[in-house]
mmCIF file of C-alpha atoms in Angstrom:
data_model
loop_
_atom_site.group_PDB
_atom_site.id
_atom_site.type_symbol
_atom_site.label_atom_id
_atom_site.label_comp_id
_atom_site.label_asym_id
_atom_site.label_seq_id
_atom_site.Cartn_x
_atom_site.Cartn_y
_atom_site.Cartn_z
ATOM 1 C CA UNK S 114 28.320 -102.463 97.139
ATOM 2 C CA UNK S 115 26.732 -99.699 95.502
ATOM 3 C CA UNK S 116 23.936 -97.900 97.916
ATOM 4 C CA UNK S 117 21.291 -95.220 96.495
ATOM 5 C CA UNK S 118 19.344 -93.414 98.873
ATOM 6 C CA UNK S 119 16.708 -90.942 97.870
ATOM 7 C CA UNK S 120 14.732 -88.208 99.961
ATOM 8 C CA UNK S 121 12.942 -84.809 99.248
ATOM 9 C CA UNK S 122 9.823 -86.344 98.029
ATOM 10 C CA UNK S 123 6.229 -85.156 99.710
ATOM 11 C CA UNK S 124 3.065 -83.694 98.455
ATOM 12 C CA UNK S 125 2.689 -80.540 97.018
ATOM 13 C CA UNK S 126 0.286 -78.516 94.929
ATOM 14 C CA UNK S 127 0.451 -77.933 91.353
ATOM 15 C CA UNK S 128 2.974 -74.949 90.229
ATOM 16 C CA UNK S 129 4.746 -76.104 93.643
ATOM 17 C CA UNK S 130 8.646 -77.209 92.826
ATOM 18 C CA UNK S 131 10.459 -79.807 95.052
ATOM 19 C CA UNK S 132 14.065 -81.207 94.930
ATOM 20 C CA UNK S 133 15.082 -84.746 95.341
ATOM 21 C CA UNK S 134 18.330 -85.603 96.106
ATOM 22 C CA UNK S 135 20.215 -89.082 95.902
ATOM 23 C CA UNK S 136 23.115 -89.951 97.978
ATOM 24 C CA UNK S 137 25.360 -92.572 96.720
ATOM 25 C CA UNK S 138 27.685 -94.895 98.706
ATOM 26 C CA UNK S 139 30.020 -97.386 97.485
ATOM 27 C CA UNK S 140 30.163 -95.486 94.190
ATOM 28 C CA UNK S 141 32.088 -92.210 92.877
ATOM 29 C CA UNK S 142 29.942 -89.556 90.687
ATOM 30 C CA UNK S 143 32.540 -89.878 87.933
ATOM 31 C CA UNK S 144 32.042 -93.652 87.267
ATOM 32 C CA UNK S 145 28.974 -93.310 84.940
ATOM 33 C CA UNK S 146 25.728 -92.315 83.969
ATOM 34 C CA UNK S 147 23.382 -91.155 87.151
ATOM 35 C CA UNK S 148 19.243 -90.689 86.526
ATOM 36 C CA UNK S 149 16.156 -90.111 88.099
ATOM 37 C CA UNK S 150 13.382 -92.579 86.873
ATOM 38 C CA UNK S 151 9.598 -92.510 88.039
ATOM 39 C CA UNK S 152 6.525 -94.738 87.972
ATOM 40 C CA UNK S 153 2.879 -94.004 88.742
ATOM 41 C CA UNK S 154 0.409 -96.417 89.878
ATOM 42 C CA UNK S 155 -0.593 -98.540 86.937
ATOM 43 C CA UNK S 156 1.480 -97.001 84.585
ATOM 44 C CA UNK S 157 4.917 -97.752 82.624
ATOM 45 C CA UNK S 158 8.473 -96.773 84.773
ATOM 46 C CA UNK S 159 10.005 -93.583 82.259
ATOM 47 C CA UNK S 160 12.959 -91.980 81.970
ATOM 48 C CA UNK S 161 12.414 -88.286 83.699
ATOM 49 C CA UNK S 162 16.273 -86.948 83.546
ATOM 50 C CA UNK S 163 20.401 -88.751 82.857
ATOM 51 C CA UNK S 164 23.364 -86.843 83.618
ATOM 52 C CA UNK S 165 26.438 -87.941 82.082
ATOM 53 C CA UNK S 166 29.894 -88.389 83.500
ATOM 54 C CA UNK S 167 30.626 -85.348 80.824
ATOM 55 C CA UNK S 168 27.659 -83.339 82.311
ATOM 56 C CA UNK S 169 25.251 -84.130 79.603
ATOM 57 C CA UNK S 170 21.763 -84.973 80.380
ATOM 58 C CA UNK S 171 19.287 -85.893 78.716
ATOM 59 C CA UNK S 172 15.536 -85.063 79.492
ATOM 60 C CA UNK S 173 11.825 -86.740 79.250
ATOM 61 C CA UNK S 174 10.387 -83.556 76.564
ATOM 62 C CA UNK S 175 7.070 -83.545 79.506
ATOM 63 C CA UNK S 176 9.100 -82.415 82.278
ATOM 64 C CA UNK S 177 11.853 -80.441 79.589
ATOM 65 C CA UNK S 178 12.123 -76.613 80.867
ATOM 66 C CA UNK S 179 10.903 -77.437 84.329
ATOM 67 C CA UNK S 180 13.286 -80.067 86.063
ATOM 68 C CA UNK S 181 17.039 -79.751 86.131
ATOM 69 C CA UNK S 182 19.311 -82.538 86.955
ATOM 70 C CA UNK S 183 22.986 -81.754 88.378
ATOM 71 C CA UNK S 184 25.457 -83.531 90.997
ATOM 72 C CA UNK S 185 27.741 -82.114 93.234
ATOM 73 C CA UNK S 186 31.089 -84.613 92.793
ATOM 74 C CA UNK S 187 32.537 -83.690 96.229
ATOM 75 C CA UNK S 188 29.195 -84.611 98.350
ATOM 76 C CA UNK S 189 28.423 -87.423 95.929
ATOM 77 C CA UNK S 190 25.164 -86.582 95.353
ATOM 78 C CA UNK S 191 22.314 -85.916 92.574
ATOM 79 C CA UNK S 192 19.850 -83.811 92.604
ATOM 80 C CA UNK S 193 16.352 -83.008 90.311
ATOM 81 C CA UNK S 194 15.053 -79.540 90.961
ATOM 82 C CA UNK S 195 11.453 -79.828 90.154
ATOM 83 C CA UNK S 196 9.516 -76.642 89.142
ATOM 84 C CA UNK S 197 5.893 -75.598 88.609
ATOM 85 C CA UNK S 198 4.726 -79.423 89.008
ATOM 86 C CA UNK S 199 1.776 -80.654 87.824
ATOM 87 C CA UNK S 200 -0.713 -83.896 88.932
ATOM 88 C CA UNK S 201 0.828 -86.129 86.079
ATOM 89 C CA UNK S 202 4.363 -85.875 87.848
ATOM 90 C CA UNK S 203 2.774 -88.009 90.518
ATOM 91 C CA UNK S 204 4.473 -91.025 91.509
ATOM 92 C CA UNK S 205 7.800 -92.761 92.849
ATOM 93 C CA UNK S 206 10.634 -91.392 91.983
ATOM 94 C CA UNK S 207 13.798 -93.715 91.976
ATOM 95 C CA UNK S 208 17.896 -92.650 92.049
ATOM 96 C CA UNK S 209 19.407 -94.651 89.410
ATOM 97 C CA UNK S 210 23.306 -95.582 88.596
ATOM 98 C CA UNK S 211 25.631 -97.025 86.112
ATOM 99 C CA UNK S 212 29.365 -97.389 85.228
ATOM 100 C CA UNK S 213 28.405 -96.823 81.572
ATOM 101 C CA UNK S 214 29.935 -94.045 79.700
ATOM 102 C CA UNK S 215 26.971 -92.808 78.161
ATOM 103 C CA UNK S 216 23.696 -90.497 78.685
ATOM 104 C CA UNK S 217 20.642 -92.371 77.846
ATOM 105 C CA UNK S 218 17.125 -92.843 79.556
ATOM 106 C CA UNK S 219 16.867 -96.234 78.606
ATOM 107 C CA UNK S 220 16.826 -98.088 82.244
ATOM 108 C CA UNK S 221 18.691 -100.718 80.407
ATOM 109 C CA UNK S 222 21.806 -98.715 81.271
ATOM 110 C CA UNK S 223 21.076 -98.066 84.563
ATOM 111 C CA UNK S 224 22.498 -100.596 86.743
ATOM 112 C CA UNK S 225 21.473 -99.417 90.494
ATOM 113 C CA UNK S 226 18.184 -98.919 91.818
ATOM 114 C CA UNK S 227 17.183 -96.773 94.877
ATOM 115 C CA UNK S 228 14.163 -97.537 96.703
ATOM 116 C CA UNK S 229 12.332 -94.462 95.976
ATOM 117 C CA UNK S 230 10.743 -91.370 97.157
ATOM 118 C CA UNK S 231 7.174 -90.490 96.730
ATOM 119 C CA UNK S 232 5.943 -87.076 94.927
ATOM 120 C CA UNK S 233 2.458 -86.326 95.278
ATOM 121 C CA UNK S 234 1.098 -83.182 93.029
ATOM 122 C CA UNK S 235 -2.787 -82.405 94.009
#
């Protein structure tokens, strides 16, 4: 059973950076794709970052430049480093995970679901 917990969300102020990290049970790094997906009040879920089981990622071009995804293999773990944050990165962010091979944003691919961590930028 495949367990995604998220944390590191809060409010900050624009230009502020926060880091959310995702700690995953019942499922090894190496298995497949890993993302980081958000949704704002009455707007569409996106794609913000996917890292690959090669280490490729793949970025949303708003947030390209100013949030880095990585894991750390050993702790099982992914993390988004946010940086100089603006309002419009507002919203829930959600841990997501796959067995698929690939690097994509398309949530299609991304099987597992955290519950989500708020970010707040005002």
């Amino acid at each position: 059973h495949v367990q995604l917990v998220e944390s590191g969300g809060g409010s900050v102020q624009p230009g502020d950076s926060l880091r959310l990290s995702c700690e995953a049970s019942g499922y090894t790094r190496a298995s497949g794709v890993m993302g980081w997906f958000r949704q704002a009040p009455g707007k569409e879920r996106e794609g913000v970052a996917a890292i690959g089981n090669d280490g490729a990622t793949v970025y949303l071009n708003s947030v390209k430049g100013r949030f880095t995804i990585s894991k750390d293999n050993a702790k099982n773990t992914l993390y988004l480093q946010m940086d100089t944050l603006k309002p419009e990165d507002s919203g829930t962010y959600y841990c997501t995970a796959s067995f698929w091979s690939g690097c994509s944003l398309v949530a299609g691919y991304h099987k597992y679901w955290g519950q989500g961590t708020q970010v707040t930028v005002s």
